[in-house]
JSON list of C-alpha atoms in Angstrom, two decimals:
[
{"chain": "A", "resi": 507, "resn": "MET", "atom": "CA", "xyz": [4.58, 5.82, -25.48]},
{"chain": "A", "resi": 508, "resn": "GLU", "atom": "CA", "xyz": [3.23, 9.14, -23.67]},
{"chain": "A", "resi": 509, "resn": "TYR", "atom": "CA", "xyz": [2.84, 9.22, -19.66]},
{"chain": "A", "resi": 510, "resn": "LYS", "atom": "CA", "xyz": [2.91, 11.46, -16.68]},
{"chain": "A", "resi": 511, "resn": "LEU", "atom": "CA", "xyz": [3.55, 10.49, -12.84]},
{"chain": "A", "resi": 512, "resn": "ILE", "atom": "CA", "xyz": [1.41, 12.26, -10.34]},
{"chain": "A", "resi": 513, "resn": "PHE", "atom": "CA", "xyz": [3.04, 13.07, -7.60]},
{"chain": "A", "resi": 514, "resn": "ASN", "atom": "CA", "xyz": [1.91, 13.90, -4.00]},
{"chain": "A", "resi": 515, "resn": "GLU", "atom": "CA", "xyz": [-1.03, 14.59, -5.89]},
{"chain": "A", "resi": 516, "resn": "THR", "atom": "CA", "xyz": [0.70, 16.86, -8.18]},
{"chain": "A", "resi": 517, "resn": "ASN", "atom": "CA", "xyz": [0.87, 16.26, -12.11]},
{"chain": "A", "resi": 518, "resn": "LEU", "atom": "CA", "xyz": [4.57, 16.87, -12.70]},
{"chain": "A", "resi": 519, "resn": "ASP", "atom": "CA", "xyz": [4.52, 17.26, -16.67]},
{"chain": "A", "resi": 520, "resn": "ASP", "atom": "CA", "xyz": [1.53, 19.63, -16.53]},
{"chain": "A", "resi": 521, "resn": "THR", "atom": "CA", "xyz": [2.46, 21.52, -13.60]},
{"chain": "A", "resi": 522, "resn": "ILE", "atom": "CA", "xyz": [6.14, 22.29, -14.21]},
{"chain": "A", "resi": 523, "resn": "GLU", "atom": "CA", "xyz": [6.97, 24.15, -17.11]},
{"chain": "A", "resi": 524, "resn": "ASN", "atom": "CA", "xyz": [10.06, 22.59, -19.31]},
{"chain": "A", "resi": 525, "resn": "TYR", "atom": "CA", "xyz": [9.70, 19.76, -17.50]},
{"chain": "A", "resi": 526, "resn": "THR", "atom": "CA", "xyz": [8.82, 15.82, -19.12]},
{"chain": "A", "resi": 527, "resn": "THR", "atom": "CA", "xyz": [8.81, 12.61, -17.39]},
{"chain": "A", "resi": 528, "resn": "LEU", "atom": "CA", "xyz": [10.41, 10.40, -19.96]},
{"chain": "A", "resi": 529, "resn": "ASP", "atom": "CA", "xyz": [10.44, 6.96, -18.26]},
{"chain": "A", "resi": 530, "resn": "VAL", "atom": "CA", "xyz": [9.60, 5.43, -15.24]},
{"chain": "A", "resi": 531, "resn": "LYS", "atom": "CA", "xyz": [11.29, 1.76, -14.70]},
{"chain": "A", "resi": 532, "resn": "GLY", "atom": "CA", "xyz": [12.02, -0.99, -11.50]},
{"chain": "A", "resi": 533, "resn": "ARG", "atom": "CA", "xyz": [8.11, -1.48, -11.93]},
{"chain": "A", "resi": 534, "resn": "GLY", "atom": "CA", "xyz": [9.07, -5.03, -14.06]},
{"chain": "A", "resi": 535, "resn": "LEU", "atom": "CA", "xyz": [9.58, -8.14, -12.68]},
{"chain": "A", "resi": 536, "resn": "PHE", "atom": "CA", "xyz": [9.85, -8.53, -8.83]},
{"chain": "A", "resi": 537, "resn": "VAL", "atom": "CA", "xyz": [10.90, -11.60, -6.96]},
{"chain": "A", "resi": 538, "resn": "ARG", "atom": "CA", "xyz": [11.40, -11.99, -3.17]},
{"chain": "A", "resi": 539, "resn": "ASN", "atom": "CA", "xyz": [14.85, -12.00, -1.35]},
{"chain": "A", "resi": 540, "resn": "ILE", "atom": "CA", "xyz": [16.20, -14.98, 0.13]},
{"chain": "A", "resi": 541, "resn": "HIS", "atom": "CA", "xyz": [18.84, -15.20, 3.50]},
{"chain": "A", "resi": 542, "resn": "SER", "atom": "CA", "xyz": [20.26, -18.79, 3.48]},
{"chain": "A", "resi": 543, "resn": "ILE", "atom": "CA", "xyz": [22.64, -20.59, 5.73]},
{"chain": "A", "resi": 544, "resn": "SER", "atom": "CA", "xyz": [25.48, -23.57, 4.72]},
{"chain": "A", "resi": 545, "resn": "ILE", "atom": "CA", "xyz": [24.86, -26.80, 7.09]},
{"chain": "A", "resi": 546, "resn": "SER", "atom": "CA", "xyz": [28.09, -28.82, 7.50]},
{"chain": "A", "resi": 547, "resn": "GLY", "atom": "CA", "xyz": [27.09, -31.92, 5.90]},
{"chain": "A", "resi": 548, "resn": "ARG", "atom": "CA", "xyz": [24.24, -31.32, 3.95]},
{"chain": "A", "resi": 549, "resn": "ASP", "atom": "CA", "xyz": [24.15, -30.33, 0.45]},
{"chain": "A", "resi": 550, "resn": "GLY", "atom": "CA", "xyz": [23.27, -27.07, -0.66]},
{"chain": "A", "resi": 551, "resn": "GLU", "atom": "CA", "xyz": [22.07, -24.51, 1.66]},
{"chain": "A", "resi": 552, "resn": "TYR", "atom": "CA", "xyz": [19.20, -24.01, 4.54]},
{"chain": "A", "resi": 553, "resn": "ILE", "atom": "CA", "xyz": [17.25, -21.04, 3.35]},
{"chain": "A", "resi": 554, "resn": "THR", "atom": "CA", "xyz": [16.74, -18.97, 6.75]},
{"chain": "A", "resi": 555, "resn": "GLU", "atom": "CA", "xyz": [14.14, -16.26, 5.52]},
{"chain": "A", "resi": 556, "resn": "SER", "atom": "CA", "xyz": [12.48, -15.19, 2.57]},
{"chain": "A", "resi": 557, "resn": "LYS", "atom": "CA", "xyz": [11.10, -11.49, 2.37]},
{"chain": "A", "resi": 558, "resn": "TYR", "atom": "CA", "xyz": [10.22, -8.98, -0.42]},
{"chain": "A", "resi": 559, "resn": "PRO", "atom": "CA", "xyz": [12.29, -5.98, 0.09]},
{"chain": "A", "resi": 560, "resn": "GLY", "atom": "CA", "xyz": [11.88, -2.52, -0.86]},
{"chain": "A", "resi": 561, "resn": "ARG", "atom": "CA", "xyz": [11.60, -1.07, -4.22]},
{"chain": "A", "resi": 562, "resn": "ASN", "atom": "CA", "xyz": [13.57, 1.23, -6.20]},
{"chain": "A", "resi": 563, "resn": "ILE", "atom": "CA", "xyz": [11.32, 3.61, -9.03]},
{"chain": "A", "resi": 564, "resn": "ILE", "atom": "CA", "xyz": [13.66, 5.10, -11.15]},
{"chain": "A", "resi": 565, "resn": "VAL", "atom": "CA", "xyz": [12.23, 8.68, -13.30]},
{"chain": "A", "resi": 566, "resn": "ASP", "atom": "CA", "xyz": [14.12, 9.68, -15.99]},
{"chain": "A", "resi": 567, "resn": "PHE", "atom": "CA", "xyz": [12.69, 13.49, -17.16]},
{"chain": "A", "resi": 568, "resn": "LEU", "atom": "CA", "xyz": [13.74, 16.02, -19.68]},
{"chain": "A", "resi": 569, "resn": "ILE", "atom": "CA", "xyz": [14.08, 19.66, -18.72]},
{"chain": "A", "resi": 570, "resn": "ASN", "atom": "CA", "xyz": [14.11, 21.53, -22.01]},
{"chain": "A", "resi": 571, "resn": "ALA", "atom": "CA", "xyz": [14.72, 25.29, -21.05]},
{"chain": "A", "resi": 572, "resn": "LYS", "atom": "CA", "xyz": [15.70, 28.51, -22.97]},
{"chain": "A", "resi": 573, "resn": "ASN", "atom": "CA", "xyz": [18.37, 29.68, -20.39]},
{"chain": "A", "resi": 574, "resn": "HIS", "atom": "CA", "xyz": [19.79, 29.73, -17.03]},
{"chain": "A", "resi": 575, "resn": "LEU", "atom": "CA", "xyz": [17.02, 31.43, -15.26]},
{"chain": "A", "resi": 576, "resn": "GLU", "atom": "CA", "xyz": [13.92, 29.53, -17.02]},
{"chain": "A", "resi": 577, "resn": "TYR", "atom": "CA", "xyz": [16.46, 26.29, -15.86]},
{"chain": "A", "resi": 578, "resn": "PHE", "atom": "CA", "xyz": [17.01, 26.70, -12.25]},
{"chain": "A", "resi": 579, "resn": "LYS", "atom": "CA", "xyz": [13.06, 28.22, -12.20]},
{"chain": "A", "resi": 580, "resn": "THR", "atom": "CA", "xyz": [12.30, 24.53, -13.18]},
{"chain": "A", "resi": 581, "resn": "MET", "atom": "CA", "xyz": [14.38, 22.64, -11.03]},
{"chain": "A", "resi": 582, "resn": "GLN", "atom": "CA", "xyz": [12.96, 24.48, -7.63]},
{"chain": "A", "resi": 583, "resn": "LYS", "atom": "CA", "xyz": [9.36, 24.04, -8.85]},
{"chain": "A", "resi": 584, "resn": "LEU", "atom": "CA", "xyz": [10.35, 20.09, -8.98]},
{"chain": "A", "resi": 585, "resn": "ASN", "atom": "CA", "xyz": [12.48, 20.32, -5.73]},
{"chain": "A", "resi": 586, "resn": "ASN", "atom": "CA", "xyz": [9.94, 21.85, -4.03]},
{"chain": "A", "resi": 587, "resn": "ILE", "atom": "CA", "xyz": [7.49, 19.23, -5.05]},
{"chain": "A", "resi": 588, "resn": "ILE", "atom": "CA", "xyz": [9.42, 15.93, -4.88]},
{"chain": "A", "resi": 589, "resn": "ASN", "atom": "CA", "xyz": [10.96, 16.44, -1.39]},
{"chain": "A", "resi": 590, "resn": "SER", "atom": "CA", "xyz": [9.14, 14.77, 1.58]},
{"chain": "A", "resi": 591, "resn": "ASP", "atom": "CA", "xyz": [10.09, 13.93, 4.77]},
{"chain": "A", "resi": 592, "resn": "LYS", "atom": "CA", "xyz": [7.60, 10.71, 4.90]},
{"chain": "A", "resi": 593, "resn": "ASP", "atom": "CA", "xyz": [6.10, 8.25, 2.14]},
{"chain": "A", "resi": 594, "resn": "VAL", "atom": "CA", "xyz": [3.89, 10.17, -0.25]},
{"chain": "A", "resi": 595, "resn": "ILE", "atom": "CA", "xyz": [1.45, 9.08, -2.80]},
{"chain": "A", "resi": 596, "resn": "PHE", "atom": "CA", "xyz": [2.68, 8.59, -6.65]},
{"chain": "A", "resi": 597, "resn": "LYS", "atom": "CA", "xyz": [1.09, 7.52, -9.82]},
{"chain": "A", "resi": 598, "resn": "VAL", "atom": "CA", "xyz": [2.37, 6.92, -13.05]},
{"chain": "A", "resi": 599, "resn": "THR", "atom": "CA", "xyz": [-1.25, 7.09, -16.01]},
{"chain": "A", "resi": 600, "resn": "ASP", "atom": "CA", "xyz": [0.23, 4.17, -17.74]},
{"chain": "A", "resi": 601, "resn": "GLU", "atom": "CA", "xyz": [-0.66, 1.87, -15.18]},
{"chain": "A", "resi": 602, "resn": "GLU", "atom": "CA", "xyz": [-3.35, 1.28, -12.68]},
{"chain": "A", "resi": 603, "resn": "GLY", "atom": "CA", "xyz": [-3.76, 1.95, -8.96]},
{"chain": "A", "resi": 604, "resn": "TYR", "atom": "CA", "xyz": [-1.02, 3.82, -7.10]},
{"chain": "A", "resi": 605, "resn": "ARG", "atom": "CA", "xyz": [2.53, 3.48, -4.70]},
{"chain": "A", "resi": 606, "resn": "ILE", "atom": "CA", "xyz": [3.54, 4.71, -1.97]},
{"chain": "A", "resi": 607, "resn": "GLY", "atom": "CA", "xyz": [7.24, 6.04, -1.43]},
{"chain": "A", "resi": 608, "resn": "ARG", "atom": "CA", "xyz": [9.90, 9.41, -0.82]},
{"chain": "A", "resi": 609, "resn": "VAL", "atom": "CA", "xyz": [12.51, 10.76, -3.10]},
{"chain": "A", "resi": 610, "resn": "THR", "atom": "CA", "xyz": [15.97, 9.45, -1.90]},
{"chain": "A", "resi": 611, "resn": "GLU", "atom": "CA", "xyz": [18.54, 10.13, -5.25]},
{"chain": "A", "resi": 612, "resn": "ILE", "atom": "CA", "xyz": [18.63, 12.62, -7.87]},
{"chain": "A", "resi": 613, "resn": "THR", "atom": "CA", "xyz": [20.80, 13.50, -10.65]},
{"chain": "A", "resi": 614, "resn": "ASP", "atom": "CA", "xyz": [20.75, 16.66, -12.26]},
{"chain": "A", "resi": 615, "resn": "PRO", "atom": "CA", "xyz": [20.16, 17.15, -15.97]},
{"chain": "A", "resi": 616, "resn": "ALA", "atom": "CA", "xyz": [22.78, 19.33, -18.27]},
{"chain": "A", "resi": 617, "resn": "LEU", "atom": "CA", "xyz": [22.31, 22.77, -17.33]},
{"chain": "A", "resi": 618, "resn": "ASN", "atom": "CA", "xyz": [19.16, 24.31, -19.64]},
{"chain": "A", "resi": 619, "resn": "LYS", "atom": "CA", "xyz": [18.38, 21.16, -21.78]},
{"chain": "A", "resi": 620, "resn": "GLY", "atom": "CA", "xyz": [19.37, 17.88, -20.30]},
{"chain": "A", "resi": 621, "resn": "VAL", "atom": "CA", "xyz": [18.00, 14.38, -18.89]},
{"chain": "A", "resi": 622, "resn": "GLY", "atom": "CA", "xyz": [18.44, 13.51, -15.14]},
{"chain": "A", "resi": 623, "resn": "SER", "atom": "CA", "xyz": [16.63, 11.30, -12.83]},
{"chain": "A", "resi": 624, "resn": "PHE", "atom": "CA", "xyz": [15.30, 11.15, -9.38]},
{"chain": "A", "resi": 625, "resn": "THR", "atom": "CA", "xyz": [15.08, 7.57, -7.52]},
{"chain": "A", "resi": 626, "resn": "ILE", "atom": "CA", "xyz": [11.58, 7.19, -5.02]},
{"chain": "A", "resi": 627, "resn": "PHE", "atom": "CA", "xyz": [12.33, 4.39, -2.89]},
{"chain": "A", "resi": 628, "resn": "CYS", "atom": "CA", "xyz": [9.45, 2.33, -1.79]},
{"chain": "A", "resi": 629, "resn": "GLN", "atom": "CA", "xyz": [9.79, 0.42, 1.56]},
{"chain": "A", "resi": 630, "resn": "ASN", "atom": "CA", "xyz": [6.40, -1.55, 0.69]},
{"chain": "A", "resi": 631, "resn": "PRO", "atom": "CA", "xyz": [7.24, -2.42, -2.87]},
{"chain": "A", "resi": 632, "resn": "PHE", "atom": "CA", "xyz": [3.46, -3.15, -4.16]},
{"chain": "A", "resi": 633, "resn": "ALA", "atom": "CA", "xyz": [0.47, -1.35, -5.86]},
{"chain": "A", "resi": 634, "resn": "PHE", "atom": "CA", "xyz": [-2.67, -0.80, -4.40]},
{"chain": "A", "resi": 635, "resn": "GLY", "atom": "CA", "xyz": [-5.97, -0.44, -6.05]},
{"chain": "A", "resi": 636, "resn": "GLU", "atom": "CA", "xyz": [-9.12, 1.30, -5.89]},
{"chain": "A", "resi": 637, "resn": "LYS", "atom": "CA", "xyz": [-11.06, 0.53, -2.87]},
{"chain": "A", "resi": 638, "resn": "LEU", "atom": "CA", "xyz": [-13.62, -2.00, -3.06]},
{"chain": "A", "resi": 639, "resn": "THR", "atom": "CA", "xyz": [-16.63, -2.90, -0.69]},
{"chain": "A", "resi": 640, "resn": "VAL", "atom": "CA", "xyz": [-18.14, -6.31, -0.19]},
{"chain": "A", "resi": 641, "resn": "ASP", "atom": "CA", "xyz": [-20.40, -8.39, 2.88]},
{"chain": "A", "resi": 642, "resn": "LYS", "atom": "CA", "xyz": [-18.70, -11.84, 2.04]},
{"chain": "A", "resi": 643, "resn": "THR", "atom": "CA", "xyz": [-16.74, -12.64, -0.57]},
{"chain": "A", "resi": 644, "resn": "ILE", "atom": "CA", "xyz": [-13.49, -11.54, -1.29]},
{"chain": "A", "resi": 645, "resn": "LYS", "atom": "CA", "xyz": [-12.25, -10.75, -4.79]},
{"chain": "A", "resi": 646, "resn": "SER", "atom": "CA", "xyz": [-9.63, -9.78, -6.65]},
{"chain": "A", "resi": 647, "resn": "LYS", "atom": "CA", "xyz": [-7.61, -10.31, -9.47]},
{"chain": "A", "resi": 648, "resn": "TYR", "atom": "CA", "xyz": [-4.00, -10.96, -7.83]},
{"chain": "A", "resi": 649, "resn": "SER", "atom": "CA", "xyz": [-2.02, -14.18, -5.94]},
{"chain": "A", "resi": 650, "resn": "LEU", "atom": "CA", "xyz": [-1.17, -11.49, -2.99]},
{"chain": "A", "resi": 651, "resn": "ASP", "atom": "CA", "xyz": [-3.57, -10.79, -0.36]},
{"chain": "A", "resi": 652, "resn": "VAL", "atom": "CA", "xyz": [-5.61, -7.53, -0.28]},
{"chain": "A", "resi": 653, "resn": "LYS", "atom": "CA", "xyz": [-5.14, -4.62, 2.14]},
{"chain": "A", "resi": 654, "resn": "ILE", "atom": "CA", "xyz": [-7.66, -4.68, 4.53]},
{"chain": "A", "resi": 655, "resn": "GLU", "atom": "CA", "xyz": [-8.39, -0.47, 4.65]},
{"chain": "A", "resi": 656, "resn": "ASN", "atom": "CA", "xyz": [-11.46, -1.07, 7.02]},
{"chain": "A", "resi": 657, "resn": "ILE", "atom": "CA", "xyz": [-14.41, -3.91, 8.28]},
{"chain": "A", "resi": 658, "resn": "ILE", "atom": "CA", "xyz": [-17.43, -2.90, 9.83]},
{"chain": "A", "resi": 659, "resn": "ALA", "atom": "CA", "xyz": [-20.56, -4.34, 11.08]},
{"chain": "A", "resi": 660, "resn": "LYS", "atom": "CA", "xyz": [-23.69, -3.76, 13.11]},
{"chain": "A", "resi": 661, "resn": "ILE", "atom": "CA", "xyz": [-24.24, -5.53, 16.66]},
{"chain": "A", "resi": 662, "resn": "THR", "atom": "CA", "xyz": [-27.59, -7.27, 15.98]},
{"chain": "A", "resi": 663, "resn": "ASN", "atom": "CA", "xyz": [-28.09, -8.10, 19.94]},
{"chain": "A", "resi": 664, "resn": "GLY", "atom": "CA", "xyz": [-26.19, -7.41, 23.40]},
{"chain": "A", "resi": 665, "resn": "THR", "atom": "CA", "xyz": [-23.27, -10.22, 23.82]},
{"chain": "A", "resi": 666, "resn": "ASN", "atom": "CA", "xyz": [-19.81, -10.53, 25.22]},
{"chain": "A", "resi": 667, "resn": "LYS", "atom": "CA", "xyz": [-18.23, -12.10, 22.31]},
{"chain": "A", "resi": 668, "resn": "VAL", "atom": "CA", "xyz": [-17.54, -10.98, 18.30]},
{"chain": "A", "resi": 669, "resn": "ILE", "atom": "CA", "xyz": [-15.82, -13.13, 16.42]},
{"chain": "A", "resi": 670, "resn": "LEU", "atom": "CA", "xyz": [-14.69, -12.28, 13.08]},
{"chain": "A", "resi": 671, "resn": "LYS", "atom": "CA", "xyz": [-14.00, -15.09, 11.01]},
{"chain": "A", "resi": 672, "resn": "ASN", "atom": "CA", "xyz": [-12.26, -16.13, 7.47]},
{"chain": "A", "resi": 673, "resn": "GLU", "atom": "CA", "xyz": [-14.13, -19.00, 6.80]},
{"chain": "A", "resi": 674, "resn": "THR", "atom": "CA", "xyz": [-11.85, -20.06, 3.82]},
{"chain": "A", "resi": 675, "resn": "LYS", "atom": "CA", "xyz": [-8.36, -19.85, 5.51]},
{"chain": "A", "resi": 676, "resn": "GLY", "atom": "CA", "xyz": [-9.95, -20.19, 9.38]},
{"chain": "A", "resi": 677, "resn": "THR", "atom": "CA", "xyz": [-8.17, -17.43, 10.43]},
{"chain": "A", "resi": 678, "resn": "LYS", "atom": "CA", "xyz": [-9.99, -15.29, 12.93]},
{"chain": "A", "resi": 679, "resn": "ILE", "atom": "CA", "xyz": [-10.53, -12.09, 14.78]},
{"chain": "A", "resi": 680, "resn": "ILE", "atom": "CA", "xyz": [-12.05, -12.95, 18.83]},
{"chain": "A", "resi": 681, "resn": "LEU", "atom": "CA", "xyz": [-13.13, -9.80, 20.45]},
{"chain": "A", "resi": 682, "resn": "ASN", "atom": "CA", "xyz": [-14.71, -10.04, 24.49]},
{"chain": "A", "resi": 683, "resn": "GLY", "atom": "CA", "xyz": [-16.66, -7.83, 26.26]},
{"chain": "A", "resi": 684, "resn": "THR", "atom": "CA", "xyz": [-19.34, -5.62, 26.34]},
{"chain": "A", "resi": 685, "resn": "PHE", "atom": "CA", "xyz": [-21.50, -5.05, 22.98]},
{"chain": "A", "resi": 686, "resn": "ALA", "atom": "CA", "xyz": [-24.57, -3.61, 23.00]},
{"chain": "A", "resi": 687, "resn": "GLN", "atom": "CA", "xyz": [-27.48, -3.73, 19.82]},
{"chain": "A", "resi": 688, "resn": "ASN", "atom": "CA", "xyz": [-26.39, -1.23, 17.35]},
{"chain": "A", "resi": 689, "resn": "ASP", "atom": "CA", "xyz": [-22.84, -0.45, 18.33]},
{"chain": "A", "resi": 690, "resn": "ILE", "atom": "CA", "xyz": [-20.47, -0.16, 15.65]},
{"chain": "A", "resi": 691, "resn": "LEU", "atom": "CA", "xyz": [-17.74, -2.41, 15.39]},
{"chain": "A", "resi": 692, "resn": "GLU", "atom": "CA", "xyz": [-14.77, -1.70, 13.12]},
{"chain": "A", "resi": 693, "resn": "ILE", "atom": "CA", "xyz": [-11.87, -3.45, 12.57]},
{"chain": "A", "resi": 694, "resn": "SER", "atom": "CA", "xyz": [-8.41, -2.67, 10.43]},
{"chain": "A", "resi": 695, "resn": "LYS", "atom": "CA", "xyz": [-4.67, -3.45, 10.53]},
{"chain": "A", "resi": 696, "resn": "GLU", "atom": "CA", "xyz": [-4.25, -0.37, 13.17]},
{"chain": "A", "resi": 697, "resn": "LYS", "atom": "CA", "xyz": [-7.45, -0.03, 15.46]},
{"chain": "A", "resi": 698, "resn": "ILE", "atom": "CA", "xyz": [-10.50, -2.12, 17.03]},
{"chain": "A", "resi": 699, "resn": "LEU", "atom": "CA", "xyz": [-13.23, 0.54, 17.94]},
{"chain": "A", "resi": 700, "resn": "LEU", "atom": "CA", "xyz": [-16.69, 0.33, 19.21]},
{"chain": "A", "resi": 701, "resn": "ASN", "atom": "CA", "xyz": [-18.55, 3.73, 18.31]},
{"chain": "A", "resi": 702, "resn": "LYS", "atom": "CA", "xyz": [-15.35, 5.31, 17.63]},
{"chain": "A", "resi": 703, "resn": "LYS", "atom": "CA", "xyz": [-13.74, 4.53, 20.94]},
{"chain": "A", "resi": 704, "resn": "ASP", "atom": "CA", "xyz": [-10.60, 2.14, 21.52]},
{"chain": "A", "resi": 705, "resn": "ILE", "atom": "CA", "xyz": [-11.52, -1.20, 21.95]},
{"chain": "A", "resi": 706, "resn": "LYS", "atom": "CA", "xyz": [-8.76, -2.98, 21.54]},
{"chain": "A", "resi": 707, "resn": "SER", "atom": "CA", "xyz": [-8.20, -4.42, 25.14]},
{"chain": "A", "resi": 708, "resn": "TYR", "atom": "CA", "xyz": [-11.16, -6.41, 24.07]},
{"chain": "A", "resi": 709, "resn": "LEU", "atom": "CA", "xyz": [-8.81, -8.47, 21.66]},
{"chain": "A", "resi": 710, "resn": "ASP", "atom": "CA", "xyz": [-8.37, -12.48, 22.94]},
{"chain": "A", "resi": 711, "resn": "PHE", "atom": "CA", "xyz": [-4.80, -12.15, 21.65]},
{"chain": "A", "resi": 712, "resn": "VAL", "atom": "CA", "xyz": [-4.27, -15.97, 23.13]},
{"chain": "A", "resi": 713, "resn": "GLU", "atom": "CA", "xyz": [-6.95, -16.95, 20.55]},
{"chain": "A", "resi": 714, "resn": "SER", "atom": "CA", "xyz": [-7.14, -14.28, 17.59]},
{"chain": "A", "resi": 715, "resn": "ASP", "atom": "CA", "xyz": [-5.12, -14.65, 14.53]},
{"chain": "A", "resi": 716, "resn": "TYR", "atom": "CA", "xyz": [-5.18, -10.63, 14.73]},
{"chain": "A", "resi": 717, "resn": "HIS", "atom": "CA", "xyz": [-1.50, -10.10, 13.40]},
{"chain": "A", "resi": 718, "resn": "ASP", "atom": "CA", "xyz": [-2.00, -12.87, 10.25]},
{"chain": "A", "resi": 719, "resn": "PHE", "atom": "CA", "xyz": [-5.71, -12.25, 9.56]},
{"chain": "A", "resi": 720, "resn": "LYS", "atom": "CA", "xyz": [-5.59, -12.00, 5.58]},
{"chain": "A", "resi": 721, "resn": "LEU", "atom": "CA", "xyz": [-7.74, -12.04, 2.89]},
{"chain": "A", "resi": 722, "resn": "TYR", "atom": "CA", "xyz": [-7.46, -13.79, -0.29]},
{"chain": "A", "resi": 723, "resn": "ASN", "atom": "CA", "xyz": [-9.26, -13.52, -3.98]},
{"chain": "A", "resi": 724, "resn": "ASN", "atom": "CA", "xyz": [-12.42, -16.03, -3.01]},
{"chain": "A", "resi": 725, "resn": "ASN", "atom": "CA", "xyz": [-11.95, -15.91, 0.79]},
{"chain": "A", "resi": 726, "resn": "VAL", "atom": "CA", "xyz": [-15.63, -15.84, 2.94]},
{"chain": "A", "resi": 727, "resn": "VAL", "atom": "CA", "xyz": [-15.82, -13.77, 5.91]},
{"chain": "A", "resi": 728, "resn": "THR", "atom": "CA", "xyz": [-18.23, -14.09, 8.47]},
{"chain": "A", "resi": 729, "resn": "ILE", "atom": "CA", "xyz": [-19.14, -12.52, 11.81]},
{"chain": "A", "resi": 730, "resn": "THR", "atom": "CA", "xyz": [-21.12, -14.09, 14.61]},
{"chain": "A", "resi": 731, "resn": "ASN", "atom": "CA", "xyz": [-23.92, -11.31, 16.44]},
{"chain": "A", "resi": 732, "resn": "ALA", "atom": "CA", "xyz": [-23.37, -8.71, 14.18]},
{"chain": "A", "resi": 733, "resn": "THR", "atom": "CA", "xyz": [-25.36, -7.76, 11.04]},
{"chain": "A", "resi": 734, "resn": "ASN", "atom": "CA", "xyz": [-24.69, -5.53, 7.93]},
{"chain": "A", "resi": 735, "resn": "LEU", "atom": "CA", "xyz": [-20.68, -6.14, 7.65]},
{"chain": "A", "resi": 736, "resn": "GLN", "atom": "CA", "xyz": [-18.60, -4.56, 5.15]},
{"chain": "A", "resi": 737, "resn": "ILE", "atom": "CA", "xyz": [-15.69, -4.98, 4.28]},
{"chain": "A", "resi": 738, "resn": "GLU", "atom": "CA", "xyz": [-13.21, -2.40, 2.77]},
{"chain": "A", "resi": 739, "resn": "TYR", "atom": "CA", "xyz": [-10.10, -3.47, 0.99]},
{"chain": "A", "resi": 740, "resn": "ARG", "atom": "CA", "xyz": [-7.68, -2.95, -2.17]},
{"chain": "A", "resi": 741, "resn": "GLU", "atom": "CA", "xyz": [-6.26, -4.56, -4.35]},
{"chain": "A", "resi": 742, "resn": "ARG", "atom": "CA", "xyz": [-2.38, -5.18, -4.41]},
{"chain": "A", "resi": 743, "resn": "TRP", "atom": "CA", "xyz": [0.42, -6.06, -6.83]},
{"chain": "A", "resi": 744, "resn": "PHE", "atom": "CA", "xyz": [3.72, -6.24, -7.53]}
]
């Protein structure tokens, strides 16, 4: 099956002459890593930690150049695209969504014509879909919680408390502060804004589940003293 690799918004197969993506491995089955300890007097072991590790995506490619000059020109073009000091978005055209990572290992192909490879390390091992927007009920085809991009709402009346709640799970984010009618509230994993100004100090750190506020398929979200609720998110999968 023919497919192409788009790395940091550049389609390698269409952009680099003499380059062809042959295979992209490491996108299949994926399980958690566990850490366990042995306890004296007890059969088996006790699991102390269970989490998903980073993921290595290995790209095999073919270089088919007529001579050394063309070969090195092709390799320099490839070098210029795949080298990055930070994670970038990449996508393989045979699957939906995108992944995030950076190149950490390479294997050069033989001169002029040969197969090489490079490894993209994904510290976040998941794939992400297109941005979706709902006003109440989360919809996802996958078992993982969704990636929350932003939650937006308009304050209906002056109040000193706003509660965003996952009615299905019971988790909530409580904000205590001064809110006026028609103020625009935005909540994400990185920030809490009111009319584009930082109000993270409004967060009730004792009663809120801010860092554990997760949304899954069919979860219902409500908000007090506000309307026009919009939940922007992306599905994620293995």
